[in-house]
Structures are given as structure tokens and as C-alpha cells.
């Protein structure tokens, strides 16, 4: 494995992992700031792309504006909904597990739109992922806020019902985002077939053209900007610069988000699909473990069982186990045994 591939693996694990850590810190302090996080991420990538990809507007895009429009709408809605879901009592571990169900959405869209047919192994692996997500979702539905101990039972019951109602809305949003993401992937493939692959350009223009869409959420963004500004001040060591802690966390989240995206791009160009699947699955698993242990998120034995089904099902779908070759010596012994039997 070359140096560039090793760099991509390390930065993917570190960048994407840290991104989840900073995201969870933000959500713990301000669960409703999903729109603010999304617009900050989009703005950073748009500015970076304007400088590095379009060279201050001097490089013309290879894909026309009209073709980008549908992709931009799908991408914008998917990104906004995924971050917005945190406002509806969705814990970060469930969010990570649920988004691992993208294979289910891809299969559904493949069957409905592309008329694809899959092998029995694919259906079994997707059934495992679906069952795992259902188990984790049902177990998470019971994680209500039980801080009220001496209050009226009727008030507590009403609070629990409200929690469950908004939790259902959050699950519906995540489900919709999965289907939108799968449809976006199919449309993106059709664009690449017609115009060729231009991932850096697509990354830049999908973020740039999406910026006007945030005008619809300007009130929410402004409210949470004020919350971030009024958050506890934090003095950055060495430089002795004082900044509100939420703004610092948002900045770190934005930078690590870009590091994560760019690292995955390098990973897909330098490594096999097997390696990419293994690294991304490992990254999700490590992020999940860290979220449970460090942030003390509620996680029962049922959650662990559901998570195992999701991750094993993902590896089966990608045919990771079938494509991992045995060591040469072991393979030679097997061939020798087969010859003896014949």
C-alpha cells in the first residue's frame, strides 16, 4: 500500500472521527442548531472550492448549471434534514446507526428506478441491516427524559408522549433523508456517465448553488448564531484568544468535516472498494463506541445486538468476507488437500 493510501486511511479515521466528536459536543449544548452547522459547512466548502477548484471563477465548470440543479436540490435537502433531525430527540448513536442503512435505501431505489435484481446474499444482508436498525430504533424510543421525579404523574405522562411524538418525526426525517440520498446517488451516476467524473467540481458547485436555500432557514440560523455567541467564553491556549465555546466547536466541526470528505475522496481513488468499505465501516464503529463510552449515551445489550447486525450486514453486502483472500501458504495447503481428495 502506497503512502498516499495510508495517508487517506489515517486522515479518514481521524477527520471523520473528530467531526462526530465535535458534532456531539455541539448537540449536547444546542440540539436545535442543525441549520447553523449545515450552513457553516456549506459556506466553508464553497469558499474553499472558489479558491482551489474554480481558481477565483477563472475555471469554467465541465457540467452545465441546469444539470446541477436537481443534484443540488437533492443534496441540499439531504444535508439539511440529516442535521435537523437532532432537534427531534434523536441521539447521536442512533443517528449514526440509522445512516448506516443507506444500503437499504440504495437497494429500494435500485429496484424501483433501475429495475435491478440482487442475489439472495444481498437480500439477506439488507434484512440483517434492517432488523438491526429496527431493534436500535425501538430501544432508543424508550430513552425519555426522566428528570421529573416528584412532579405530577399527568404532567410526566404528557412529557413522555410529547417526547415520543417528536422522536417519531425525527425517525421519519432520517428515513426520508436516506431515500433522498439514494436517489441523489443514482442521479449523480447518470451525470458522471454523460459528462465524466469531476468530483471536486461537483463538491464545490453543489455546496455553492445550495447557499440561497438557507434563506428559508434564516430565522433559525440567526437565533442559534445568537445562542452560539452567548455561549461560555473559552480561551484558546498559546494564542490567548477568547472565543465563545460553541463557535469554536462549530469551526472545528467544519474543518474536520472537510478533512473527512476530502480524505474519503482520496481513499476512493487510491484504494480498492474493499478497503474503502472496511475503513468507512471501521470509522463508524469507532465513532459509535466513542460516543457511547465518552458521552455516556444510553446503550443496552439490545443496541449492541442491533449494531452488530448493521455492521456485519454492511460487510456482507459489500462481499468483504468473500473477497478477503487467505494467506498464500494457507491457500497452497487447501489446493494440496483438494488434489488429494480428487
Short mmCIF file of C-alpha atoms in Angstrom, two decimals:
data_model
loop_
_atom_site.label_atom_id
_atom_site.label_comp_id
_atom_site.label_asym_id
_atom_site.label_seq_id
_atom_site.Cartn_x
_atom_site.Cartn_y
_atom_site.Cartn_z
CA UNK A 1 0.00 0.00 0.00
CA UNK A 2 1.44 3.37 -1.06
CA UNK A 3 1.99 6.38 1.19
CA UNK A 4 -0.95 8.32 -0.26
CA UNK A 5 -3.33 5.44 0.50
CA UNK A 6 -2.05 5.14 4.08
CA UNK A 7 -2.45 8.90 4.50
CA UNK A 8 -6.05 8.66 3.23
CA UNK A 9 -6.89 5.85 5.67
CA UNK A 10 -5.40 7.66 8.68
CA UNK A 11 -6.97 11.04 7.85
CA UNK A 12 -10.36 9.42 7.16
CA UNK A 13 -10.37 7.74 10.57
CA UNK A 14 -9.12 10.87 12.37
CA UNK A 15 -11.04 13.51 10.39
CA UNK A 16 -14.43 11.75 10.35
CA UNK A 17 -14.00 10.58 13.95
CA UNK A 18 -13.19 14.06 15.28
CA UNK A 19 -16.04 15.50 13.23
CA UNK A 20 -18.51 13.29 15.11
CA UNK A 21 -16.93 14.23 18.46
CA UNK A 22 -17.27 17.98 17.82
CA UNK A 23 -20.79 17.45 16.46
CA UNK A 24 -21.86 15.69 19.64
CA UNK A 25 -20.34 18.41 21.82
CA UNK A 26 -22.40 20.98 19.87
CA UNK A 27 -25.62 18.94 20.02
CA UNK A 28 -25.25 18.48 23.79
CA UNK A 29 -25.23 22.28 24.26
CA UNK A 30 -27.67 23.30 21.49
CA UNK A 31 -29.70 20.44 19.96
CA UNK A 32 -31.55 22.77 17.56
CA UNK A 33 -28.52 24.23 15.78
CA UNK A 34 -28.62 21.79 12.84
CA UNK A 35 -29.27 24.52 10.25
CA UNK A 36 -26.41 26.65 11.60
CA UNK A 37 -23.98 23.70 11.42
CA UNK A 38 -25.11 22.89 7.86
CA UNK A 39 -24.77 26.44 6.54
CA UNK A 40 -21.32 26.78 8.15
CA UNK A 41 -20.14 23.55 6.47
CA UNK A 42 -21.55 24.60 3.10
CA UNK A 43 -20.04 28.08 3.32
CA UNK A 44 -16.57 26.73 4.15
CA UNK A 45 -16.57 24.24 1.25
CA UNK A 46 -17.97 26.88 -1.16
CA UNK A 47 -15.21 29.37 -0.25
CA UNK A 48 -12.52 26.67 -0.44
CA UNK A 49 -13.86 25.50 -3.84
CA UNK A 50 -13.97 29.07 -5.19
CA UNK A 51 -10.27 29.44 -4.41
CA UNK A 52 -8.93 25.95 -5.16
CA UNK A 53 -11.36 24.47 -7.73
CA UNK A 54 -12.68 27.39 -9.79
CA UNK A 55 -9.50 29.46 -9.27
CA UNK A 56 -11.48 32.58 -8.32
CA UNK A 57 -14.03 31.96 -11.09
CA UNK A 58 -11.50 31.56 -13.93
CA UNK A 59 -12.10 27.82 -14.48
CA UNK A 60 -15.38 27.02 -16.21
CA UNK A 61 -17.42 24.02 -14.95
CA UNK A 62 -17.43 20.83 -17.05
CA UNK A 63 -21.05 20.10 -16.11
CA UNK A 64 -23.72 22.70 -17.05
CA UNK A 65 -25.71 24.61 -14.45
CA UNK A 66 -29.10 23.11 -15.44
CA UNK A 67 -27.77 19.59 -14.90
CA UNK A 68 -26.58 20.52 -11.42
CA UNK A 69 -29.96 21.90 -10.32
CA UNK A 70 -31.66 18.57 -9.48
CA UNK A 71 -28.48 17.30 -7.80
CA UNK A 72 -28.26 20.49 -5.74
CA UNK A 73 -31.89 20.22 -4.55
CA UNK A 74 -31.43 16.57 -3.51
CA UNK A 75 -28.08 17.26 -1.84
CA UNK A 76 -29.35 20.35 0.00
CA UNK A 77 -32.46 18.60 1.34
CA UNK A 78 -30.47 15.52 2.43
CA UNK A 79 -27.87 17.58 4.31
CA UNK A 80 -30.40 19.88 5.99
CA UNK A 81 -32.72 17.04 7.06
CA UNK A 82 -29.88 14.92 8.49
CA UNK A 83 -28.66 17.73 10.74
CA UNK A 84 -32.20 18.96 11.51
CA UNK A 85 -33.12 15.51 12.89
CA UNK A 86 -31.07 16.22 16.05
CA UNK A 87 -33.79 18.71 17.02
CA UNK A 88 -36.30 15.85 17.38
CA UNK A 89 -34.86 13.83 20.28
CA UNK A 90 -32.58 11.71 18.06
CA UNK A 91 -29.43 10.66 19.99
CA UNK A 92 -26.13 10.68 18.10
CA UNK A 93 -25.54 6.88 18.31
CA UNK A 94 -28.98 6.19 16.77
CA UNK A 95 -28.27 8.83 14.11
CA UNK A 96 -25.03 7.01 13.15
CA UNK A 97 -26.67 3.57 13.11
CA UNK A 98 -29.66 4.82 11.12
CA UNK A 99 -27.46 6.44 8.46
CA UNK A 100 -25.72 3.09 8.04
CA UNK A 101 -28.99 1.94 6.47
CA UNK A 102 -28.10 3.70 3.21
CA UNK A 103 -27.68 0.28 1.59
CA UNK A 104 -31.37 -0.42 2.20
CA UNK A 105 -32.36 2.82 0.53
CA UNK A 106 -29.95 2.17 -2.37
CA UNK A 107 -31.46 -1.27 -2.92
CA UNK A 108 -35.03 0.08 -2.83
CA UNK A 109 -34.19 2.82 -5.34
CA UNK A 110 -32.23 0.38 -7.50
CA UNK A 111 -35.22 -1.95 -7.73
CA UNK A 112 -37.81 0.81 -8.31
CA UNK A 113 -35.88 3.07 -10.69
CA UNK A 114 -33.12 1.00 -12.29
CA UNK A 115 -35.06 -2.31 -12.21
CA UNK A 116 -32.03 -4.02 -10.67
CA UNK A 117 -32.02 -7.59 -9.44
CA UNK A 118 -29.96 -8.72 -6.46
CA UNK A 119 -28.66 -12.07 -5.24
CA UNK A 120 -30.07 -13.87 -2.22
CA UNK A 121 -26.96 -12.89 -0.19
CA UNK A 122 -27.68 -9.22 -0.85
CA UNK A 123 -31.27 -9.58 0.37
CA UNK A 124 -30.12 -11.44 3.49
CA UNK A 125 -27.52 -8.77 4.31
CA UNK A 126 -30.06 -5.97 3.84
CA UNK A 127 -32.55 -7.88 6.01
CA UNK A 128 -29.88 -8.02 8.74
CA UNK A 129 -29.25 -4.28 8.45
CA UNK A 130 -32.99 -3.54 8.51
CA UNK A 131 -33.55 -5.73 11.58
CA UNK A 132 -30.56 -4.14 13.35
CA UNK A 133 -31.85 -0.63 12.71
CA UNK A 134 -35.37 -1.58 13.84
CA UNK A 135 -34.02 -3.05 17.11
CA UNK A 136 -31.87 0.03 17.84
CA UNK A 137 -34.72 2.37 16.92
CA UNK A 138 -37.26 0.62 19.15
CA UNK A 139 -34.82 0.52 22.07
CA UNK A 140 -33.99 4.21 21.64
CA UNK A 141 -37.69 5.13 21.71
CA UNK A 142 -37.69 4.38 25.44
CA UNK A 143 -34.91 6.85 26.28
CA UNK A 144 -37.13 9.57 27.66
CA UNK A 145 -36.13 12.40 29.89
CA UNK A 146 -36.79 11.08 33.41
CA UNK A 147 -35.53 14.08 35.33
CA UNK A 148 -39.02 14.67 36.70
CA UNK A 149 -39.32 12.58 39.88
CA UNK A 150 -41.69 14.42 42.22
CA UNK A 151 -43.86 16.15 39.62
CA UNK A 152 -47.46 15.32 38.80
CA UNK A 153 -47.91 11.96 37.02
CA UNK A 154 -50.20 13.53 34.42
CA UNK A 155 -47.55 16.12 33.52
CA UNK A 156 -44.87 13.40 33.32
CA UNK A 157 -47.11 11.30 31.06
CA UNK A 158 -47.75 14.28 28.78
CA UNK A 159 -44.00 14.99 28.61
CA UNK A 160 -43.30 11.38 27.64
CA UNK A 161 -45.98 11.48 24.94
CA UNK A 162 -44.57 14.74 23.52
CA UNK A 163 -41.06 13.24 23.54
CA UNK A 164 -42.27 10.16 21.66
CA UNK A 165 -44.23 12.23 19.09
CA UNK A 166 -41.22 14.40 18.21
CA UNK A 167 -38.96 11.32 18.20
CA UNK A 168 -41.26 9.75 15.57
CA UNK A 169 -40.91 12.93 13.49
CA UNK A 170 -37.12 12.63 13.77
CA UNK A 171 -37.19 9.00 12.61
CA UNK A 172 -39.40 9.98 9.66
CA UNK A 173 -36.92 12.73 8.72
CA UNK A 174 -33.97 10.32 8.84
CA UNK A 175 -35.88 7.79 6.71
CA UNK A 176 -36.70 10.45 4.13
CA UNK A 177 -33.08 11.62 4.08
CA UNK A 178 -31.90 8.04 3.38
CA UNK A 179 -34.21 7.72 0.35
CA UNK A 180 -33.24 11.18 -0.93
CA UNK A 181 -29.55 10.30 -0.59
CA UNK A 182 -30.03 7.07 -2.54
CA UNK A 183 -31.91 8.89 -5.30
CA UNK A 184 -29.15 11.51 -5.40
CA UNK A 185 -26.54 8.76 -5.85
CA UNK A 186 -28.40 7.32 -8.85
CA UNK A 187 -28.73 10.77 -10.44
CA UNK A 188 -25.06 11.51 -9.77
CA UNK A 189 -24.06 8.28 -11.52
CA UNK A 190 -26.05 9.30 -14.61
CA UNK A 191 -24.32 12.71 -14.65
CA UNK A 192 -20.87 11.11 -14.41
CA UNK A 193 -21.69 8.69 -17.24
CA UNK A 194 -22.66 11.58 -19.51
CA UNK A 195 -20.09 14.23 -18.55
CA UNK A 196 -17.31 12.19 -16.93
CA UNK A 197 -16.23 12.20 -13.28
CA UNK A 198 -15.49 15.62 -11.79
CA UNK A 199 -15.89 15.03 -8.03
CA UNK A 200 -14.08 18.16 -6.84
CA UNK A 201 -16.15 20.32 -9.17
CA UNK A 202 -19.37 18.59 -8.06
CA UNK A 203 -18.40 19.05 -4.40
CA UNK A 204 -17.86 22.79 -4.96
CA UNK A 205 -20.92 23.59 -7.07
CA UNK A 206 -23.40 21.51 -5.06
CA UNK A 207 -22.39 23.49 -1.98
CA UNK A 208 -22.22 26.85 -3.76
CA UNK A 209 -25.57 26.55 -5.55
CA UNK A 210 -27.21 25.36 -2.33
CA UNK A 211 -26.38 28.54 -0.39
CA UNK A 212 -29.55 30.52 -1.40
CA UNK A 213 -31.66 27.68 0.06
CA UNK A 214 -30.59 28.66 3.56
CA UNK A 215 -32.60 31.88 3.25
CA UNK A 216 -35.65 29.76 4.14
CA UNK A 217 -33.98 28.95 7.47
CA UNK A 218 -32.52 32.40 8.12
CA UNK A 219 -34.58 32.96 11.29
CA UNK A 220 -33.47 29.64 12.83
CA UNK A 221 -29.85 30.25 11.79
CA UNK A 222 -29.90 33.76 13.28
CA UNK A 223 -31.41 32.55 16.58
CA UNK A 224 -28.77 29.86 17.00
CA UNK A 225 -26.00 32.26 15.98
CA UNK A 226 -27.04 34.37 18.98
CA UNK A 227 -27.04 31.27 21.20
CA UNK A 228 -23.52 30.41 19.97
CA UNK A 229 -22.32 33.98 20.55
CA UNK A 230 -23.72 33.99 24.10
CA UNK A 231 -22.20 30.60 24.98
CA UNK A 232 -19.44 30.25 27.58
CA UNK A 233 -16.20 32.03 26.56
CA UNK A 234 -13.15 29.84 26.00
CA UNK A 235 -9.53 30.99 25.89
CA UNK A 236 -7.51 29.22 23.21
CA UNK A 237 -4.12 28.18 24.65
CA UNK A 238 -0.89 29.63 23.22
CA UNK A 239 -2.62 32.46 21.30
CA UNK A 240 -4.69 33.62 24.33
CA UNK A 241 -7.69 34.34 22.09
CA UNK A 242 -11.09 34.25 23.80
CA UNK A 243 -13.97 32.89 21.71
CA UNK A 244 -17.44 31.56 22.59
CA UNK A 245 -17.12 27.79 23.03
CA UNK A 246 -19.93 26.95 20.59
CA UNK A 247 -18.35 28.99 17.79
CA UNK A 248 -15.04 27.23 18.40
CA UNK A 249 -16.74 23.82 18.25
CA UNK A 250 -18.61 24.77 15.05
CA UNK A 251 -15.34 25.91 13.47
CA UNK A 252 -13.63 22.64 14.43
CA UNK A 253 -16.63 20.68 13.14
CA UNK A 254 -16.50 22.48 9.79
CA UNK A 255 -12.74 21.94 9.32
CA UNK A 256 -12.90 18.25 10.27
CA UNK A 257 -15.96 17.80 8.01
CA UNK A 258 -13.90 18.99 5.05
CA UNK A 259 -10.96 16.81 6.11
CA UNK A 260 -13.35 13.85 6.28
CA UNK A 261 -14.88 14.49 2.83
CA UNK A 262 -11.55 15.11 1.08
CA UNK A 263 -9.95 12.06 2.74
CA UNK A 264 -12.77 9.77 1.59
CA UNK A 265 -12.32 11.15 -1.95
CA UNK A 266 -8.59 10.31 -1.88
CA UNK A 267 -9.46 6.92 -0.39
CA UNK A 268 -11.78 6.06 -3.28
CA UNK A 269 -9.13 6.99 -5.86
CA UNK A 270 -6.18 5.26 -4.18
CA UNK A 271 -7.72 2.12 -2.66
CA UNK A 272 -9.93 -0.75 -3.72
CA UNK A 273 -13.65 -0.72 -2.93
CA UNK A 274 -12.95 -3.45 -0.35
CA UNK A 275 -10.52 -1.21 1.54
CA UNK A 276 -12.88 1.76 1.32
CA UNK A 277 -15.76 -0.29 2.76
CA UNK A 278 -13.60 -1.64 5.59
CA UNK A 279 -12.21 1.79 6.53
CA UNK A 280 -15.61 3.53 6.48
CA UNK A 281 -17.25 0.71 8.46
CA UNK A 282 -14.39 0.77 11.00
CA UNK A 283 -14.71 4.55 11.28
CA UNK A 284 -18.44 4.32 12.01
CA UNK A 285 -17.89 1.59 14.58
CA UNK A 286 -15.13 3.53 16.40
CA UNK A 287 -17.28 6.69 16.39
CA UNK A 288 -20.18 4.73 17.83
CA UNK A 289 -18.02 3.23 20.62
CA UNK A 290 -16.55 6.64 21.49
CA UNK A 291 -20.00 8.26 21.56
CA UNK A 292 -21.34 5.59 23.93
CA UNK A 293 -18.34 5.49 26.28
CA UNK A 294 -17.19 9.13 26.38
CA UNK A 295 -20.57 10.88 26.17
CA UNK A 296 -22.30 8.17 28.23
CA UNK A 297 -25.18 7.77 25.79
CA UNK A 298 -27.69 5.09 26.84
CA UNK A 299 -26.85 1.82 25.10
CA UNK A 300 -28.30 -1.55 26.11
CA UNK A 301 -27.42 -5.12 25.11
CA UNK A 302 -30.19 -4.84 22.50
CA UNK A 303 -28.46 -1.81 20.98
CA UNK A 304 -25.22 -3.80 20.77
CA UNK A 305 -27.02 -6.69 19.08
CA UNK A 306 -28.72 -4.35 16.60
CA UNK A 307 -25.42 -2.56 15.89
CA UNK A 308 -23.68 -5.89 15.24
CA UNK A 309 -26.39 -6.83 12.74
CA UNK A 310 -25.97 -3.48 10.95
CA UNK A 311 -22.17 -3.66 10.67
CA UNK A 312 -21.98 -7.37 9.78
CA UNK A 313 -24.79 -6.91 7.25
CA UNK A 314 -22.89 -4.00 5.67
CA UNK A 315 -19.73 -6.09 5.33
CA UNK A 316 -21.75 -8.98 3.84
CA UNK A 317 -23.44 -6.66 1.32
CA UNK A 318 -20.04 -5.37 0.20
CA UNK A 319 -18.83 -9.01 -0.04
CA UNK A 320 -15.90 -8.17 2.22
CA UNK A 321 -15.61 -11.66 3.73
CA UNK A 322 -15.76 -13.38 0.33
CA UNK A 323 -13.10 -11.08 -1.13
CA UNK A 324 -10.57 -11.40 1.69
CA UNK A 325 -8.05 -13.89 0.34
CA UNK A 326 -6.36 -16.40 2.66
CA UNK A 327 -2.58 -16.16 3.14
CA UNK A 328 -0.57 -17.79 0.30
CA UNK A 329 0.65 -20.66 2.46
CA UNK A 330 -2.84 -21.47 3.69
CA UNK A 331 -4.16 -21.27 0.14
CA UNK A 332 -1.49 -23.69 -1.09
CA UNK A 333 -2.37 -26.18 1.65
CA UNK A 334 -6.02 -26.02 0.64
CA UNK A 335 -5.17 -26.65 -3.01
CA UNK A 336 -2.98 -29.60 -1.99
CA UNK A 337 -5.80 -31.07 0.13
CA UNK A 338 -8.24 -30.64 -2.74
CA UNK A 339 -5.92 -32.52 -5.10
CA UNK A 340 -5.59 -35.40 -2.61
CA UNK A 341 -9.36 -35.66 -2.33
CA UNK A 342 -9.67 -35.79 -6.11
#
